Amino acid sequence: MAYHIAFIGDDFTGSTDAMETLEEMGLSTILFTDVPTIAQLQAFGDKQAIGIAGMTRTLPTDEIEGQLKKVFDLFSTMHVKHIHYKVCSTFDSSPTVGSIGKAIDVGATAFSAQLIPLVVGAPYLGRFCAFGNLFARMGTGSEGEVFRLDRHPSMAKHPVTPAEESDLRRHLAQQTPKKIGLVDVTQLDRSDARDIMREIEGEQAEVLLFDVLTEQHLERIGEVLDGLSIQHQPLFSVGSSAVSKALCAAWKKTGTLSPRTEWPSIKPVNPLLVLSGSGSVVTGKQIDHAIENGFKGVAIDGEAFATSPDQYNQSTVAAEVLRYLREGKSVVVHTSIGPDDPRMAKVRHILEQRGLSAQETNAYTATLYGKLLAQIADLVAQSFALERLVIAGGDTSSLFARHLGIEAVEMVAPVVPGAPLCYIHAQKPHIDGMTINFKGGQVGGLDYFLRMERGG
C-alpha cells in the first residue's frame, strides 16, 4: 500500500487536526487509535494518507521511545514519501514530559534522518513563528489576541508543560543535543524553494526550524520539504498540522491534488452528549454558556473519584445523564469548569498527599478521567441511541477513544479548524457508526457546544 504521507500525533485531538488538514486538501485519510493490523490496513486500502493517534504528549521521556518505535517500525515497511511526527501547535513539551526532542532523536535513528524539518507556525490556527519565536492567539482561528508563547494567559500557566521560553530553538535545545538551525521569515520572502535548499546545504543543522507567518510561507516550505524528500526518502518531519498543510499546498501548486471544497452540512442533534475532562479557561466558559442556554450539567465528584476511583459509581452518573437525555435535554458531563474550579485543587491535594508530582498528577487524572468518561458514554449508549458525542480535552480524548473501543475514525465535515466531526469505526454495535467530535481545551468559540447541537 502506497501513501502520500503517514503521521503519528502526540495526542488524539492533534491527530484529528492533522487528518482534517489532509482531507481538506484532497487526501482521503484514515486515523487509527493504535498501531493497525494488516487486516485493518487492508480494510482501508483505498486511503491516500494514514495516521495513528498517539499519547506521547503526556508520557514521561523514558516511555516515549517504546510507543514511537512500534509506529515507526510499521511506517518503515510502507511505501511513503513523507513521515510526520505531529505535535501541538503550541509546542507543549518539556525535557521530562512529552519531549519533542526525544521524538526527534527516535525518528532520526528510525529513518536515518540527517536533516529534520520542523514546522510549527499555523496561521489558520492562529499560531505564528517569527525569527524562531512562537506566538499564539487565545483560542484558535482568526479571533482573539495574539501573545508571545511565554506570555500567553493559558500556555504560560499550563500545569505540566508551562511555556517558559518562546524561542523554539532554545526550548528544544533542552530536549535534544542536535544542532538546531532556522530558515527565518526574511529568507522565505526573498528566496524561492531552490535557493532555500541551496542555503540549507551549506548549514550544519540537524534540525531545521522554519518561520511561518502566512499561508504563502507554508506553500514555499512545502516546496522545500518535497524537494528534500527526493534526497531523503522517506523524509521525517516534525511539527504541527502545518507540515501537512505545507506539503498539500505545494502538491496543489503542481496539480498533484485538488482541495476539497464541498462538505455535507452538519445536521442538528438533540439531545447531544458532551463529556469534558478539560480544565482550560476556554472550555470552562463554553460549559458555562451551554448550561446557561439549556444544557444540563452533570458534575463528576473529583474528590470522591480521586479518593476511591475503583469504588466511584459511574452508573449513578450515567443514570442522571440518561434521565436528562430522555427528557430531550442535551447534557455536558464535566470534571471541572475552568482551571479555578475547586474540584481541581481538591484532587491535586489528594494526589499530592500520595506523593505525586504535578506532572504525575496530570497524567494520572487524564488516565482516570479518560476511562471514567468512556465508561459513562458506553453505559449511556447501551440504553439510549446516541447520534453524536463531543469530547473536550486533548489528554482526556486519547484515553477516552481507546477505552470506548474506537478502532479508527474518518472525517465527516469540518467544524472549527483542528476539530472535525468524525465517523466512528468500532467493534461495539452501539458505538460503531456514531459521529464524534474531539475538541482540544483551547479550541472553539463561546457557543461551541451549542453549535455542535444545532448543526449547520
Short mmCIF file of N, CA and C in Angstrom, two decimals, residues 7-25 27 29 31 51-53 84 86-91 119-127 140-141 239-245 248 263 397 409-411 413-422 437-440 443:
data_model
loop_
_atom_site.label_atom_id
_atom_site.label_comp_id
_atom_site.label_asym_id
_atom_site.label_seq_id
_atom_site.Cartn_x
_atom_site.Cartn_y
_atom_site.Cartn_z
N PHE A 7 1.44 9.71 9.40
CA PHE A 7 1.77 10.54 10.56
C PHE A 7 1.35 9.85 11.85
N ILE A 8 2.02 10.24 12.93
CA ILE A 8 1.57 9.89 14.27
C ILE A 8 1.44 11.19 15.05
N GLY A 9 0.29 11.35 15.72
CA GLY A 9 0.06 12.53 16.53
C GLY A 9 0.44 12.29 17.97
N ASP A 10 0.85 13.35 18.66
CA ASP A 10 1.24 13.19 20.07
C ASP A 10 0.04 13.17 21.01
N ASP A 11 -1.16 13.45 20.49
CA ASP A 11 -2.39 13.21 21.24
C ASP A 11 -3.54 13.07 20.25
N PHE A 12 -4.75 12.81 20.75
CA PHE A 12 -5.84 12.49 19.84
C PHE A 12 -6.37 13.71 19.12
N THR A 13 -6.59 14.82 19.85
CA THR A 13 -7.13 16.00 19.19
C THR A 13 -6.14 16.54 18.16
N GLY A 14 -4.87 16.44 18.46
CA GLY A 14 -3.87 16.85 17.48
C GLY A 14 -3.88 15.97 16.24
N SER A 15 -4.18 14.70 16.43
CA SER A 15 -4.24 13.78 15.30
C SER A 15 -5.44 14.06 14.40
N THR A 16 -6.59 14.39 15.01
CA THR A 16 -7.75 14.73 14.18
C THR A 16 -7.51 16.05 13.45
N ASP A 17 -6.74 16.94 14.05
CA ASP A 17 -6.35 18.18 13.38
C ASP A 17 -5.55 17.87 12.11
N ALA A 18 -4.58 16.96 12.22
CA ALA A 18 -3.78 16.59 11.05
C ALA A 18 -4.63 15.90 9.98
N MET A 19 -5.53 15.02 10.42
CA MET A 19 -6.42 14.36 9.48
C MET A 19 -7.28 15.38 8.73
N GLU A 20 -7.81 16.36 9.46
CA GLU A 20 -8.64 17.38 8.84
C GLU A 20 -7.87 18.15 7.77
N THR A 21 -6.65 18.51 8.08
CA THR A 21 -5.83 19.25 7.12
C THR A 21 -5.66 18.47 5.83
N LEU A 22 -5.34 17.18 5.95
CA LEU A 22 -5.15 16.35 4.76
C LEU A 22 -6.44 16.18 3.98
N GLU A 23 -7.53 15.94 4.68
CA GLU A 23 -8.83 15.76 4.00
C GLU A 23 -9.24 17.03 3.26
N GLU A 24 -9.08 18.17 3.89
CA GLU A 24 -9.47 19.42 3.25
C GLU A 24 -8.63 19.71 2.02
N MET A 25 -7.39 19.24 2.02
CA MET A 25 -6.52 19.45 0.86
C MET A 25 -6.69 18.38 -0.21
N LEU A 27 -6.77 14.74 0.30
CA LEU A 27 -6.23 13.40 0.53
C LEU A 27 -7.15 12.62 1.47
N THR A 29 -8.13 10.12 4.18
CA THR A 29 -7.28 9.77 5.31
C THR A 29 -8.04 8.90 6.30
N LEU A 31 -7.63 7.51 10.34
CA LEU A 31 -6.90 7.71 11.58
C LEU A 31 -7.19 6.56 12.53
N GLY A 51 -2.95 7.87 9.52
CA GLY A 51 -2.49 8.45 10.77
C GLY A 51 -2.72 7.52 11.93
N ILE A 52 -1.93 7.69 12.98
CA ILE A 52 -2.10 6.95 14.22
C ILE A 52 -2.10 7.96 15.35
N ALA A 53 -3.13 7.91 16.18
CA ALA A 53 -3.25 8.84 17.30
C ALA A 53 -2.46 8.30 18.48
N HIS A 84 5.50 12.07 9.27
CA HIS A 84 5.31 13.29 10.06
C HIS A 84 5.03 12.92 11.52
N LYS A 86 3.49 14.53 14.44
CA LYS A 86 2.62 15.68 14.60
C LYS A 86 2.58 16.11 16.06
N VAL A 87 2.95 17.37 16.33
CA VAL A 87 2.94 17.92 17.68
C VAL A 87 1.91 19.04 17.78
N CYS A 88 1.62 19.44 18.99
CA CYS A 88 0.67 20.51 19.23
C CYS A 88 1.22 21.83 18.68
N SER A 89 0.34 22.67 18.15
CA SER A 89 0.77 23.94 17.57
C SER A 89 1.25 24.93 18.62
N THR A 90 1.09 24.61 19.90
CA THR A 90 1.69 25.42 20.96
C THR A 90 2.92 24.73 21.55
N PHE A 91 3.39 23.68 20.87
CA PHE A 91 4.67 23.02 21.17
C PHE A 91 4.76 22.52 22.61
N VAL A 119 8.30 22.43 11.49
CA VAL A 119 7.35 23.47 11.07
C VAL A 119 6.23 23.52 12.10
N VAL A 120 6.13 24.62 12.83
CA VAL A 120 5.17 24.71 13.93
C VAL A 120 4.10 25.77 13.67
N GLY A 121 4.49 26.93 13.16
CA GLY A 121 3.55 28.01 12.91
C GLY A 121 2.42 27.58 12.00
N ALA A 122 1.19 27.90 12.38
CA ALA A 122 -0.01 27.51 11.62
C ALA A 122 -0.96 28.71 11.61
N PRO A 123 -0.83 29.61 10.64
CA PRO A 123 -1.65 30.83 10.63
C PRO A 123 -3.15 30.57 10.69
N TYR A 124 -3.60 29.48 10.07
CA TYR A 124 -5.03 29.14 10.04
C TYR A 124 -5.54 28.74 11.43
N LEU A 125 -4.62 28.44 12.35
CA LEU A 125 -4.99 28.13 13.73
C LEU A 125 -4.65 29.28 14.69
N GLY A 126 -4.14 30.38 14.13
CA GLY A 126 -3.74 31.48 14.98
C GLY A 126 -2.41 31.24 15.66
N ARG A 127 -1.50 30.52 14.98
CA ARG A 127 -0.16 30.25 15.51
C ARG A 127 0.86 30.79 14.50
N THR A 140 -8.32 29.48 18.92
CA THR A 140 -7.79 29.16 17.60
C THR A 140 -8.54 29.95 16.55
N GLY A 141 -7.92 30.10 15.38
CA GLY A 141 -8.59 30.75 14.27
C GLY A 141 -8.26 32.23 14.19
N GLY A 239 6.35 18.64 13.49
CA GLY A 239 5.67 19.92 13.58
C GLY A 239 4.17 19.76 13.74
N SER A 240 3.48 20.88 13.73
CA SER A 240 2.03 20.91 13.82
C SER A 240 1.43 20.42 12.50
N SER A 241 0.11 20.58 12.37
CA SER A 241 -0.53 20.21 11.10
C SER A 241 -0.04 21.07 9.96
N ALA A 242 0.76 22.10 10.26
CA ALA A 242 1.36 22.93 9.23
C ALA A 242 2.26 22.12 8.30
N VAL A 243 2.83 21.02 8.78
CA VAL A 243 3.64 20.16 7.90
C VAL A 243 2.78 19.63 6.77
N SER A 244 1.61 19.06 7.12
CA SER A 244 0.70 18.54 6.11
C SER A 244 0.16 19.67 5.23
N LYS A 245 -0.18 20.79 5.85
CA LYS A 245 -0.71 21.94 5.12
C LYS A 245 0.30 22.43 4.09
N CYS A 248 0.68 19.83 1.20
CA CYS A 248 -0.51 19.82 0.34
C CYS A 248 -0.60 21.09 -0.50
N TRP A 263 -18.66 19.93 1.50
CA TRP A 263 -18.81 19.01 2.62
C TRP A 263 -20.28 18.89 2.97
N SER A 397 -9.03 12.94 25.63
CA SER A 397 -9.51 12.35 24.38
C SER A 397 -8.78 11.07 24.00
N VAL A 409 -11.19 6.41 13.03
CA VAL A 409 -12.19 7.43 12.68
C VAL A 409 -11.88 7.99 11.30
N GLU A 410 -12.95 8.43 10.63
CA GLU A 410 -12.83 9.13 9.36
C GLU A 410 -13.52 10.49 9.49
N MET A 411 -13.03 11.46 8.77
CA MET A 411 -13.61 12.79 8.85
C MET A 411 -14.93 12.85 8.10
N ALA A 413 -16.96 16.13 8.36
CA ALA A 413 -17.05 17.52 7.92
C ALA A 413 -16.28 18.40 8.90
N PRO A 414 -15.79 19.55 8.44
CA PRO A 414 -15.12 20.48 9.35
C PRO A 414 -16.12 21.18 10.28
N VAL A 415 -15.67 21.53 11.47
CA VAL A 415 -16.48 22.29 12.43
C VAL A 415 -15.78 23.62 12.69
N VAL A 416 -14.64 23.57 13.38
CA VAL A 416 -13.72 24.69 13.51
C VAL A 416 -12.34 24.12 13.19
N PRO A 417 -11.37 24.98 12.81
CA PRO A 417 -10.05 24.45 12.49
C PRO A 417 -9.49 23.59 13.61
N GLY A 418 -9.10 22.36 13.25
CA GLY A 418 -8.46 21.47 14.21
C GLY A 418 -9.37 20.52 14.94
N ALA A 419 -10.68 20.62 14.71
CA ALA A 419 -11.62 19.76 15.47
C ALA A 419 -12.77 19.32 14.56
N PRO A 420 -12.53 18.41 13.62
CA PRO A 420 -13.59 17.99 12.70
C PRO A 420 -14.59 17.04 13.34
N LEU A 421 -15.75 16.94 12.73
CA LEU A 421 -16.71 15.90 13.09
C LEU A 421 -16.26 14.61 12.41
N CYS A 422 -16.26 13.50 13.15
CA CYS A 422 -15.72 12.24 12.63
C CYS A 422 -16.75 11.11 12.74
N ASN A 437 -16.89 14.30 17.95
CA ASN A 437 -16.06 15.48 17.79
C ASN A 437 -15.12 15.58 18.98
N PHE A 438 -13.81 15.60 18.68
CA PHE A 438 -12.81 15.74 19.73
C PHE A 438 -12.31 17.18 19.73
N LYS A 439 -12.50 17.88 20.85
CA LYS A 439 -12.16 19.29 20.94
C LYS A 439 -11.04 19.52 21.95
N GLY A 440 -9.94 20.09 21.51
CA GLY A 440 -8.88 20.46 22.42
C GLY A 440 -9.32 21.55 23.38
N VAL A 443 -9.73 25.12 21.97
CA VAL A 443 -10.40 25.21 20.66
C VAL A 443 -11.83 25.73 20.78
#
